[in-house]
Coordinates of C-alpha atoms and ligand atoms in Angstrom, one line a residue:
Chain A
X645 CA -5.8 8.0 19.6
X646 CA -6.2 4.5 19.0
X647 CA -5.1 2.7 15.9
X648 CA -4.7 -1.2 15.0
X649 CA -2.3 -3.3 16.9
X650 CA 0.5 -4.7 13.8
X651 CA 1.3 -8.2 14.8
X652 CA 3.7 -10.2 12.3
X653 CA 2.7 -13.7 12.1
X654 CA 5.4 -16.0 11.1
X655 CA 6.2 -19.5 11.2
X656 CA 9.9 -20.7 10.7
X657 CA 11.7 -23.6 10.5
X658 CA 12.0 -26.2 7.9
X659 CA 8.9 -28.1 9.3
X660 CA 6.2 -28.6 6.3
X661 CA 2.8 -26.7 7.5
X662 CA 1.4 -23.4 8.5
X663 CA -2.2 -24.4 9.3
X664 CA -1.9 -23.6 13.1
X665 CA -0.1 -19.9 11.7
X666 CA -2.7 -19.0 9.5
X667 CA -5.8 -19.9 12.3
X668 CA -3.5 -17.8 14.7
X669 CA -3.3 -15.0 11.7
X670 CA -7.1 -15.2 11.2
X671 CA -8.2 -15.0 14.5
X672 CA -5.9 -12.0 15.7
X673 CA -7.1 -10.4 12.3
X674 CA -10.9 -11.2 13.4
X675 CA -9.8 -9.3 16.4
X676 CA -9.7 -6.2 15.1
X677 CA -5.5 -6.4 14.2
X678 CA -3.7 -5.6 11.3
X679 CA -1.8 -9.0 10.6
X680 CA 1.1 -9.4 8.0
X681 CA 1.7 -12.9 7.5
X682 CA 4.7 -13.7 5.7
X683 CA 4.5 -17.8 5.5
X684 CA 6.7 -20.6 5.9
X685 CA 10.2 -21.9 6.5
X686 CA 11.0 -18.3 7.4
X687 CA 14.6 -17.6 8.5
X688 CA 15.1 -15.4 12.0
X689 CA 16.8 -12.6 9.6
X690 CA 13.6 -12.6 7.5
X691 CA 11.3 -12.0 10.4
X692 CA 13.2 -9.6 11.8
X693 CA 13.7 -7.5 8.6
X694 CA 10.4 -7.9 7.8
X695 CA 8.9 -7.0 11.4
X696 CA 11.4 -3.6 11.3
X697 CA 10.2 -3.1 7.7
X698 CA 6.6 -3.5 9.2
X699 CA 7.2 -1.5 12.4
X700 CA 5.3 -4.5 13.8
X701 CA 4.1 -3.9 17.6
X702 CA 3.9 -7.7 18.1
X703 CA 6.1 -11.0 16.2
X704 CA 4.2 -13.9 16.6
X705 CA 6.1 -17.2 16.1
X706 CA 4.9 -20.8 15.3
X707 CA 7.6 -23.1 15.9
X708 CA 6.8 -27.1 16.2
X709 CA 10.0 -27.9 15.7
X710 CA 12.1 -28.0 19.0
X711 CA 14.4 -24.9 17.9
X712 CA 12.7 -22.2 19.9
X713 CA 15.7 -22.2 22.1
X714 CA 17.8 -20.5 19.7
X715 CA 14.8 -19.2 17.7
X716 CA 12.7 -16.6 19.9
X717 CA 16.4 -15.5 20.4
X718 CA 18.2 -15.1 17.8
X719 CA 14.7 -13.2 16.4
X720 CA 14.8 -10.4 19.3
X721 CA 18.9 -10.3 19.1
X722 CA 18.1 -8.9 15.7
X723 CA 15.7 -6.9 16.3
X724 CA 17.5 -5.2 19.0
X725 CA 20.7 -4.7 16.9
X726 CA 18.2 -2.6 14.5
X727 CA 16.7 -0.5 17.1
X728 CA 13.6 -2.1 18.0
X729 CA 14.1 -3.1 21.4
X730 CA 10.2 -2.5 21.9
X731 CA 9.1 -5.1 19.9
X732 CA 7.0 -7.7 22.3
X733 CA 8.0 -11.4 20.7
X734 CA 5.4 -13.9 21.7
X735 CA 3.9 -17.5 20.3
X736 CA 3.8 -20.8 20.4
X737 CA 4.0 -23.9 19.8
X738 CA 5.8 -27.5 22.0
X739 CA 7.9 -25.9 24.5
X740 CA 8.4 -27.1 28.0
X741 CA 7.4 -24.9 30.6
X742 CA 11.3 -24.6 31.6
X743 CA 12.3 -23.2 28.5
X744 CA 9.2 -21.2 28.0
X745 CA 10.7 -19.3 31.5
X746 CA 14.2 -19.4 30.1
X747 CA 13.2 -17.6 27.3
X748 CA 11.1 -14.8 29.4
X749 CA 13.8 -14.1 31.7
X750 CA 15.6 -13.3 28.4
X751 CA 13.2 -10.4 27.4
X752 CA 11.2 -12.8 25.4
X753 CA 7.0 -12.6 25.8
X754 CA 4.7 -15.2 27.2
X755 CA 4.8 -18.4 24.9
X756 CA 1.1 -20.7 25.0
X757 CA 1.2 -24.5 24.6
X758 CA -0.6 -26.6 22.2
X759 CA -4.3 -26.8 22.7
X760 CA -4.4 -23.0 24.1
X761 CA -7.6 -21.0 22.7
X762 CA -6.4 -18.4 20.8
X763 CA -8.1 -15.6 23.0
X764 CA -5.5 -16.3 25.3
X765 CA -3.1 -14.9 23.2
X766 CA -5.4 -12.3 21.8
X767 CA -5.6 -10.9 25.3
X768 CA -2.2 -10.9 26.1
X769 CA -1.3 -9.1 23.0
X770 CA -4.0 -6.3 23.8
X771 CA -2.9 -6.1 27.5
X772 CA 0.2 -5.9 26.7
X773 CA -0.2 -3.2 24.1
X774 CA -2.8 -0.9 26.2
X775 CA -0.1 -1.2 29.2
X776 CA 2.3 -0.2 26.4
X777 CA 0.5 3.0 25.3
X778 CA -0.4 4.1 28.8
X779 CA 3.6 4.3 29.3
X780 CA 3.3 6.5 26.6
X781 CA 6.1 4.8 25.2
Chain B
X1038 CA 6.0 6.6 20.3
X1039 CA 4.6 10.1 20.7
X1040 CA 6.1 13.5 21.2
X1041 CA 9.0 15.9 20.2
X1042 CA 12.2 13.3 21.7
X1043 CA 10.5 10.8 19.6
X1044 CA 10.7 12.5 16.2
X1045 CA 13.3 13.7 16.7
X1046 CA 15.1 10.3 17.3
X1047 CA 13.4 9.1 14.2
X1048 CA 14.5 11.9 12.1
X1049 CA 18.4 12.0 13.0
X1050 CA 17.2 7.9 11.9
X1051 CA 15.6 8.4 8.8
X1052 CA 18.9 11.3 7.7
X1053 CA 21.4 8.0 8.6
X1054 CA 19.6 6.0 6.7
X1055 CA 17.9 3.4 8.8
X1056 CA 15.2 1.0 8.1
X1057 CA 14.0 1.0 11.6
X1058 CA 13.5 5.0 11.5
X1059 CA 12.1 4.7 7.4
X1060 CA 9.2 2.1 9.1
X1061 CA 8.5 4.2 12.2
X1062 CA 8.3 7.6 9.9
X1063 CA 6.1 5.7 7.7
X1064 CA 4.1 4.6 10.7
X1065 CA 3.6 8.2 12.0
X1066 CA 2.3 9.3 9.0
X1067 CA -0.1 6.4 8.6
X1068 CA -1.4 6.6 11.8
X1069 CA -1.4 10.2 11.8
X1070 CA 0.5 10.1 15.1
X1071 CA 1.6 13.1 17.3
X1072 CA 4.2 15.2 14.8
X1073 CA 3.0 14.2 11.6
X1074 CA 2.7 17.2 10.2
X1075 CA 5.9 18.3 11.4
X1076 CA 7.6 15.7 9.6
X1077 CA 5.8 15.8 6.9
X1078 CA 6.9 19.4 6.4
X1079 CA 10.6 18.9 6.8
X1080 CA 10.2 15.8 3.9
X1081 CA 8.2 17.4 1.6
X1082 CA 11.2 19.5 -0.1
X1083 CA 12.7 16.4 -0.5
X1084 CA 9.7 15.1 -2.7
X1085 CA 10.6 14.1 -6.7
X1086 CA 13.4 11.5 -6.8
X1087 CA 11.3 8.4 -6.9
X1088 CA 9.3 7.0 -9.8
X1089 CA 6.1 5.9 -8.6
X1090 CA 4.7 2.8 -10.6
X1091 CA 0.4 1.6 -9.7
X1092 CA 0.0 -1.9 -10.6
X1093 CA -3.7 -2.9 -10.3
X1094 CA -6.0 -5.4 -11.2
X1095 CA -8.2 -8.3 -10.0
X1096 CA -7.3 -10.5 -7.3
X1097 CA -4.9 -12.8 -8.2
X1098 CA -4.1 -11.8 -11.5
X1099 CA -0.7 -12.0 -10.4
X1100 CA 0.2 -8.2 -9.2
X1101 CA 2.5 -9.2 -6.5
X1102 CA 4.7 -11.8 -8.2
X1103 CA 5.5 -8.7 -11.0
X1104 CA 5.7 -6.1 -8.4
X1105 CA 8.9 -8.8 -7.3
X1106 CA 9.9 -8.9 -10.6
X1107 CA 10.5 -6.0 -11.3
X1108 CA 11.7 -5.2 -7.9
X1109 CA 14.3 -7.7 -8.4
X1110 CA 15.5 -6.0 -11.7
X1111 CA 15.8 -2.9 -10.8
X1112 CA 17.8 -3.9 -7.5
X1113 CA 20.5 -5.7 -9.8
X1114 CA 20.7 -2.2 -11.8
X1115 CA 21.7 -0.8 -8.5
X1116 CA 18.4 0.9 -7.6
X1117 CA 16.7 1.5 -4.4
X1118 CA 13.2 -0.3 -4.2
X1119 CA 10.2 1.1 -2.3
X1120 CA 7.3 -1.4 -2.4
X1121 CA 3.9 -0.4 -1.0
X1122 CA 1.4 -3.1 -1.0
X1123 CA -2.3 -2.7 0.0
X1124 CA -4.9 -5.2 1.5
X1125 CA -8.3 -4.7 2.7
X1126 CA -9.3 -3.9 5.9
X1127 CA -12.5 -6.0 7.2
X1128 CA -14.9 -2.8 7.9
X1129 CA -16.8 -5.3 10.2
X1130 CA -13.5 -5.9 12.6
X1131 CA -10.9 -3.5 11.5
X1132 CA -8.5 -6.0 11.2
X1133 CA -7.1 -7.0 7.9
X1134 CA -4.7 -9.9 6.9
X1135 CA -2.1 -8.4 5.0
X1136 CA -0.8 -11.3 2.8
X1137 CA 1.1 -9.6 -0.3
X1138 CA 4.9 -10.2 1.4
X1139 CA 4.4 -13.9 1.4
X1140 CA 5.2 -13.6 -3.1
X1141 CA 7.9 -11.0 -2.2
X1142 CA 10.3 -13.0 -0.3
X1143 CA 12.9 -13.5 -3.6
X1144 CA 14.0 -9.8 -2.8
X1145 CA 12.8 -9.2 0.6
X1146 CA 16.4 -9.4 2.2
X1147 CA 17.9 -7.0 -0.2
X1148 CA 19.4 -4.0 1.4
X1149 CA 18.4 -1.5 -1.2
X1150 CA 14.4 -2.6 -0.7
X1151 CA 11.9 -1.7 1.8
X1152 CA 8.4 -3.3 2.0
X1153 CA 5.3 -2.1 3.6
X1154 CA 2.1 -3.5 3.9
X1155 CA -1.1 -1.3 4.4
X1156 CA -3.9 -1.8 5.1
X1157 CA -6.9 0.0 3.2
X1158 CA -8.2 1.3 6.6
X1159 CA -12.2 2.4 6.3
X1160 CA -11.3 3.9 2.8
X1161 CA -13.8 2.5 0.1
X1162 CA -11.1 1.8 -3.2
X1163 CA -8.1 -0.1 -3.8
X1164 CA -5.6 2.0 -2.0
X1165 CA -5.4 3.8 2.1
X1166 CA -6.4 7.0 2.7
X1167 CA -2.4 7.6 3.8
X1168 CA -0.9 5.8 0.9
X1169 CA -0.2 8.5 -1.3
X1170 CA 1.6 10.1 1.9
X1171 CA 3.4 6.6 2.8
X1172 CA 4.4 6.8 -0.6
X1173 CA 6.1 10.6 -0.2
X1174 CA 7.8 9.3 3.1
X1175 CA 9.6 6.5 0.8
X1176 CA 10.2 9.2 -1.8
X1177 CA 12.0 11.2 0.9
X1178 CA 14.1 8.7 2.2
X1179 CA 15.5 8.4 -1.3
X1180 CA 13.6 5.7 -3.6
X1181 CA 14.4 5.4 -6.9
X1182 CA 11.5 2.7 -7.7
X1183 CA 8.2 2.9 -5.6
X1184 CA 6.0 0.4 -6.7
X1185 CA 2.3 0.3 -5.2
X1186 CA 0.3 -3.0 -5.6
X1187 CA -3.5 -1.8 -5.0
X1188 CA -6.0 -4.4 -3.5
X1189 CA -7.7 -6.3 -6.5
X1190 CA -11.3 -5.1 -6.1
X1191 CA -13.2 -1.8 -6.1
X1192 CA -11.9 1.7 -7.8
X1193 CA -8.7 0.6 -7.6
X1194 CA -7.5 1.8 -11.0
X1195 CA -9.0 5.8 -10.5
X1196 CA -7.2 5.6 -7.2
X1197 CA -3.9 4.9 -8.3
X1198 CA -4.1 7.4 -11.3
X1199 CA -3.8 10.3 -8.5
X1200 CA -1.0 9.1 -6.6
X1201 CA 1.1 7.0 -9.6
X1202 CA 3.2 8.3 -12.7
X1203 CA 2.8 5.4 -14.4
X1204 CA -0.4 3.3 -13.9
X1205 CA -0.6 -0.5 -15.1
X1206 CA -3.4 -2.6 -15.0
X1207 CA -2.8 -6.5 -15.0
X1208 CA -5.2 -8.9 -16.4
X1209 CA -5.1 -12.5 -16.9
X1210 CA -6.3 -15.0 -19.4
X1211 CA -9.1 -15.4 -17.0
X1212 CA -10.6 -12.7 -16.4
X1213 CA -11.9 -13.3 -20.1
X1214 CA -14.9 -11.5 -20.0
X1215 CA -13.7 -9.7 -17.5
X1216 CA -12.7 -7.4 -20.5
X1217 CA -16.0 -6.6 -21.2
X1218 CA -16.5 -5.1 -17.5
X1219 CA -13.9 -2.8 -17.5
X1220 CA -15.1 0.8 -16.9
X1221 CA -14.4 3.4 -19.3
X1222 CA -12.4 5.1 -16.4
X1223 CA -9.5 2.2 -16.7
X1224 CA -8.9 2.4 -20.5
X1225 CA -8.3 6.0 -19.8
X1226 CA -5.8 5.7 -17.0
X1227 CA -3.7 2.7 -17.7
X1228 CA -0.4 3.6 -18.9
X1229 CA 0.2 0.0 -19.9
X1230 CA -1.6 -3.1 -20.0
X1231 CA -0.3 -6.3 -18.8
X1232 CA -1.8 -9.7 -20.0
X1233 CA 0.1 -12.0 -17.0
X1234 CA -0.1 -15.8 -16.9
X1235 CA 0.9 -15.8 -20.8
X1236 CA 1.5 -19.5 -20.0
X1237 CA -2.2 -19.9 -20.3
X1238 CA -4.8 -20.6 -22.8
X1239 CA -6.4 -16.8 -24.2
X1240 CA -3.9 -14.6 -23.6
X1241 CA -3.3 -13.7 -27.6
X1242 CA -7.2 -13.0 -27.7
X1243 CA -7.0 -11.3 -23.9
X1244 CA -4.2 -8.9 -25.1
X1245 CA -6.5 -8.8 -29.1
X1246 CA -9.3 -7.8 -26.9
X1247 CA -7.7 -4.7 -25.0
X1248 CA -5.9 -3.5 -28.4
X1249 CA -9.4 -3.6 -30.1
X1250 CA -10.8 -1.8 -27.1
X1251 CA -7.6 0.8 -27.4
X1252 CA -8.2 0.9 -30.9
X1253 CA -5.1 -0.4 -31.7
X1254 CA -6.8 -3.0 -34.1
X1255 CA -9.7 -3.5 -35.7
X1256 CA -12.6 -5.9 -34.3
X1257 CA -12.6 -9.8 -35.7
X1258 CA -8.8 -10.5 -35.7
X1259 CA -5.4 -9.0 -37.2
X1260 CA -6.0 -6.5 -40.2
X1261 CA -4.7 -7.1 -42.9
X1262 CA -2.6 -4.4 -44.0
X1263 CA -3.7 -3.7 -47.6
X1264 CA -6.0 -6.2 -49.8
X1265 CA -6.5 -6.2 -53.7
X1266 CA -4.4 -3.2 -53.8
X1267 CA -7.3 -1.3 -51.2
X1268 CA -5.9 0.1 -48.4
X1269 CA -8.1 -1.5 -45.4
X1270 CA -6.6 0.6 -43.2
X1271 CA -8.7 3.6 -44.2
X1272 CA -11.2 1.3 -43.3
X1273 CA -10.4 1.8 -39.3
X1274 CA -10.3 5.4 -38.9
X1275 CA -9.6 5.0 -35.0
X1276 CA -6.9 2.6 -35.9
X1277 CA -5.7 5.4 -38.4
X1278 CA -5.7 7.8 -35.8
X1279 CA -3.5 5.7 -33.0
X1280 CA -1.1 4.9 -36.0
X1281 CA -0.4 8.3 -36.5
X1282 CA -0.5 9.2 -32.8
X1283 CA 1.8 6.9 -32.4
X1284 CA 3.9 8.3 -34.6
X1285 CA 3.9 11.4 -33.0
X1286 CA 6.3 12.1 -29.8
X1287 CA 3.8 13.8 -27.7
X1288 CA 1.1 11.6 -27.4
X1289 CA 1.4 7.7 -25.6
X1290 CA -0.8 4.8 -26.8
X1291 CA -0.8 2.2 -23.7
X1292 CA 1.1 -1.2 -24.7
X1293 CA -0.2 -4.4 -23.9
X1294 CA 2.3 -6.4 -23.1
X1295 CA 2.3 -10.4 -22.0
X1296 CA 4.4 -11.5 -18.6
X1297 CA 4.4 -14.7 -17.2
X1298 CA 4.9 -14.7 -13.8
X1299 CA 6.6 -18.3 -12.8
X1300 CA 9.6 -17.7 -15.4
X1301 CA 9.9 -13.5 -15.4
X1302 CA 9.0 -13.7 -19.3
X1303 CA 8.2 -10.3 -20.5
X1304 CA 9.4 -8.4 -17.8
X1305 CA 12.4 -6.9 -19.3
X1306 CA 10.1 -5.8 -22.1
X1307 CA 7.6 -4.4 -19.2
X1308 CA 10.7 -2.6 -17.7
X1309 CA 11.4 -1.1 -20.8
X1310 CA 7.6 0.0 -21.4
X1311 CA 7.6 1.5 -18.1
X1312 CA 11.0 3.1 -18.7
X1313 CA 9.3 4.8 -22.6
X1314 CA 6.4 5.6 -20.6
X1315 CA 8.0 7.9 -18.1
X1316 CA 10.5 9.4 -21.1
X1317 CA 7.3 10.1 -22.4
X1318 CA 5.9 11.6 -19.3
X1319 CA 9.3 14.1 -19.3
X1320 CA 9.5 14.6 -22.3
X1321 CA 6.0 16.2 -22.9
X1322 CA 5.5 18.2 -19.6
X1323 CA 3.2 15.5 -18.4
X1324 CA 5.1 14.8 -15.6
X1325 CA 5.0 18.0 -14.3
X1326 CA 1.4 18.1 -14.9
X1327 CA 0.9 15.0 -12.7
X1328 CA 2.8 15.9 -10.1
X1329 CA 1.2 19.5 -9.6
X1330 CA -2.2 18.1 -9.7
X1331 CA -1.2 15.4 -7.0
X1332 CA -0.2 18.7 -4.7
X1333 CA -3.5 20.3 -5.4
X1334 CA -5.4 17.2 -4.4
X1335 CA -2.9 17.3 -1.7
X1336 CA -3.7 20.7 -0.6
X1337 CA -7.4 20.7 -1.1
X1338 CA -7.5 17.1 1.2
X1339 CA -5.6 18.4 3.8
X1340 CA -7.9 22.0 3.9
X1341 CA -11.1 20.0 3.8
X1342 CA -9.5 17.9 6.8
X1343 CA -8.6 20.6 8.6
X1344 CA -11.8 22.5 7.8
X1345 CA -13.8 19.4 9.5
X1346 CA -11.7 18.9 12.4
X1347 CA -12.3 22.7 13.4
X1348 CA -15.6 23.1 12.7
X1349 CA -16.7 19.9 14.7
X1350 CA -14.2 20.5 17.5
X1351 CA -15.9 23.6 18.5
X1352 CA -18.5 22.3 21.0
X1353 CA -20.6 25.5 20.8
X1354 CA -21.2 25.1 17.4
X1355 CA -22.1 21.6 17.8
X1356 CA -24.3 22.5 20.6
X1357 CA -25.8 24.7 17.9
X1358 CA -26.7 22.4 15.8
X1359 CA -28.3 20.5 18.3
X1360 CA -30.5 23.4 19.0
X1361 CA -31.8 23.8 15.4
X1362 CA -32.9 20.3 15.4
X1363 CA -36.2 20.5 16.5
X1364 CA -37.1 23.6 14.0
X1365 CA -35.3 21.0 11.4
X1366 CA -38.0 18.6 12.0
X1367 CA -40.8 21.0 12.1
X1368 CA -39.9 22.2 8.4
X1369 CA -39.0 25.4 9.1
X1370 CA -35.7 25.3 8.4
X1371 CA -33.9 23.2 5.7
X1372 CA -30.5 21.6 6.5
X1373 CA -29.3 23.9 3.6
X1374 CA -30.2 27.2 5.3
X1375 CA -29.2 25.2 8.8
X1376 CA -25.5 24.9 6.6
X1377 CA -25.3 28.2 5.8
X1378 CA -25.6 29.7 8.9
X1379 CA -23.6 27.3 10.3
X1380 CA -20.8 28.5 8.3
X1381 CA -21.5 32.1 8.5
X1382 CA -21.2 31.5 12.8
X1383 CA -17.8 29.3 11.9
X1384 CA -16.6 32.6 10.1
X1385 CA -17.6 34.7 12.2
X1386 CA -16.4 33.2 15.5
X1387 CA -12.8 32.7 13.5
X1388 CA -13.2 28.9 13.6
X1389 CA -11.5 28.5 10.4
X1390 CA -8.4 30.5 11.1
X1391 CA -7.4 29.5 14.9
X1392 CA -4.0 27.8 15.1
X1393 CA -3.8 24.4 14.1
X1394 CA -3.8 21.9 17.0
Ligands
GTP2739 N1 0.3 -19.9 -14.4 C1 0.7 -18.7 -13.9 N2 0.5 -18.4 -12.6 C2 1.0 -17.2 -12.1 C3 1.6 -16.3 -13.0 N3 1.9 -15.2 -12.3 C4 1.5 -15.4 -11.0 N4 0.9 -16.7 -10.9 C5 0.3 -17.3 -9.7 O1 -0.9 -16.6 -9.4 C6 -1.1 -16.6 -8.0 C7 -1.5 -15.2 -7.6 O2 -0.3 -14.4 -7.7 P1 -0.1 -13.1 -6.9 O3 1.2 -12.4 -7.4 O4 -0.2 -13.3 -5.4 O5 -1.4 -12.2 -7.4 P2 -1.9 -10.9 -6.8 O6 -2.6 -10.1 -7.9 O7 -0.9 -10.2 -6.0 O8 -3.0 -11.4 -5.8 P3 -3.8 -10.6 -4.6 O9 -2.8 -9.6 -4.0 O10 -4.3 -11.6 -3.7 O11 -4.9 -9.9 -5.4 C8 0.1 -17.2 -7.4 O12 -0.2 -18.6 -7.1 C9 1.2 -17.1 -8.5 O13 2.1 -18.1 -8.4 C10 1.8 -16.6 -14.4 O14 2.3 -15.9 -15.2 N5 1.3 -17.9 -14.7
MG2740 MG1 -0.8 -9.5 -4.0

């Protein structure tokens, strides 16, 4: 049985815009997901109660300002403590490709750069989830 | 995600309490995942608690800001908070962009509140096929308050009547006209009008306009009560009428109250509305009335479900109908006649009484 991929888009930080969050929302919307977008300066607690509120599949994070390092994190250290240890945590934004490994080793998705076409990250998120569902888990 | 271990894990969830197991229940109903009839069985004696509060109305009129609001007041009287809110699915795509959480965020940390989006999912009016059912899953898990924001176009209003107690139907200064529009269907539903965005120019005639289509008022402005010693009452029979209806304990005349969203004016007096409405409701049986007719529907959607599901699993009578095409398009059968026998085979064969799958 198929049904729609729920991908939380969310874009924290105290940094003023959520232009590039909304395109991202759009375009994974246009792609057939069911997108809850929940706006700006969102705190790490308010993503992750909102994605286990949500039972999102996917948490997509915009973060331009240099604090994905305790971010991406401090958002799946939450989500863990509630039980959703399945949750995959991707997104983007100006992270060096060192920290963008850092953060995978630590259970954290792919992360895509500035400038990446958003059907990259469309089909990593649908890759991701048919692998997911083929696991049956 | 699938399977007995998994519901089972969800359920000992759900009895403790946790959010996590609350989503993924909500999920498995929604999606109509493996065991969702099974948990749906061991909820439904658990079905009543909640108070289950529509609020429609055109986009924007400001449903999601008051759905907050009066989230917020009944967390601070110590209740729990199930919020529900719908958005369209694009039927080109299937995706949908499920926006309402962004207004919510002044309660959205609260421990005693959960919010779900949903998305409307191929079904044609303001609400999912599955919300009524999302709706028993929060009532279960031991809601006080569920509140259901519908999306702001389409039949939104006749869909929440069958799954709400209490219906409410927002308008705002703008829709002006809008008045004009509304089908005869949502004067009879709404429990209570809401005029938000009071701030604005035409609210006063906005909410003048609904009480003149209530009948609460005669047309051309405030009545004067009594003129030259003539009663001008007895000049407005239907006004007569809702005077002494509303007089009377068992019947309700819908208020029309004004909010305005930015400072929370008028929502105590919308809480209070809501809270008459549903004495009402007890006091008169109504409630009770309600409630059985959403189990019919209930009853009757899950047998013409099941009905379908049989009859089109069976691949022989599919293959039948295939066969009876050609005499279809000769004339000399009618798809009537083709029906009939079609259900006679199903009856015959025991189609509609095998063991659920
Ligand atoms: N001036 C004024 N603006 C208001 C009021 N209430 C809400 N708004 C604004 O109206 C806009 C829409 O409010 P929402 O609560 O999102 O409306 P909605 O009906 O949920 O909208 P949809 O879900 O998109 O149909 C927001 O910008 C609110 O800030 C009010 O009383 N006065
Ligand atoms: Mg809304």
């Amino acid at each position: 049985m198929t049904r729609p991929i729920r991908v939380l888009v969310a874009k924290p930080g105290l940094d003023g815009h959520d232009r590039g969050a909304k395109v991202v929302a759009a375009a994974l919307r246009d792609a057939g997901m069911e997108v809850i977008y929940t706006g700006l300066h969102q705190t790490p607690e308010m993503i992750a109660s909102a994605a286990v509120q949500e039972d999102a599949d996917v948490v997509g994070l915009s973060i331009l300002s240099g604090a994905h390092m305790t971010l991406f994190p401090r958002v799946l250290q939450l989500l863990r403590e509630q039980g959703r240890d399945d949750v995959l945590i991707t997104g983007g934004g100006i992270i060096p490709k060192e920290d963008m490994a850092a953060l995978e080793q630590q259970g954290i998705g792919k992360l895509f750069g500035p400038g990446t076409p958003t059907t990259a990250l469309i089909d990593y998120i649908k890759e991701w989830f048919a692998a997911r569902q083929a696991q049956g888990a | 995600m699938t399977g007995r271990g998994t519901l089972e894990r969800v359920l000992a969830g759900f009895e403790a309490g946790q959010t996590a197991a609350l989503a993924r229940a909500v999920s498995i109903i929604e999606d109509q995942r493996e065991g969702h009839e099974t948990l749906a069985a061991i909820l439904h004696p658990r079905l009543g608690r909640a108070r289950r509060i529509g609020l429609t109305g055109p986009p924007g009129a400001g449903k999601s800001t008051l759905t907050t609001l009066l989230a917020e007041r009944y967390l601070a009287a110590g209740l729990k908070v199930g919020i529900v809110a719908v958005d369209p699915t694009s039927p080109f795509t299937g995706g949908a962009l499920l926006g309402d959480r962004v207004r919510m965020e002044r309660v959205a940390l609260h421990p005693n509140v959960f919010i779900r989006s949903m998305a409307t999912r191929g079904s044609l009016g303001g609400l999912a096929a599955m919300t009524r059912e999302v709706c028993d899953v929060l009532d279960a898990f031991g809601m006080d308050r569920i509140l259901v924001e519908t999306v702001g176009v389409g039949q939104s209003e006749l869909d929440i009547a069958r799954l709400a107690d209490t219906s409410t139907v927002i308008l705002v200064p703008e829709s002006g006209d809008a008045i004009q529009t509304l089908k005869a269907g949502v004067m009879e539903i709404a429990d209570c009008f809401v005029v938000n965005k009071a701030d604005r120019p035409g609210a006063d005639r906005l909410r003048n306009d609904i009480e003149v289509m209530l009948g609460l008022r005669g047309g051309g402005g405030p009545t004067p009560d009594a003129h030259h010693g003539v009663d001008l009452k007895a000049l407005h029979p239907k006004r007569q009428a809702r005077e002494a209806a509303a007089r009377d304990d068992d019947s309700w005349t819908p208020p029309v109250l004004r909010t305005v969203g930015a400072t929370g004016d008028g929502v105590p007096e919308l809480i209070a509305a809501l809270d008459r409405h549903f004495a009402y409701l007890e006091r008169t049986g109504t409630l009770h009335a309600r409630r059985r007719e959403r189990l019919r529907d209930r009853v009757r959607d899950v047998v013409e479900h099941r009905i379908q599901r049989r009859l089109w699993r069976d691949a022989a009578i599919r293959q039948w109908v295939e066969d009876q095409l050609p005499a279809l398009e000769r004339g000399e059968v009618t798809p009537f006649t083709v029906a009939e026998a079609l259900l006679a085979r199903g009856v015959a064969a025991g189609t509609f009484t095998g063991q659920a799958p």
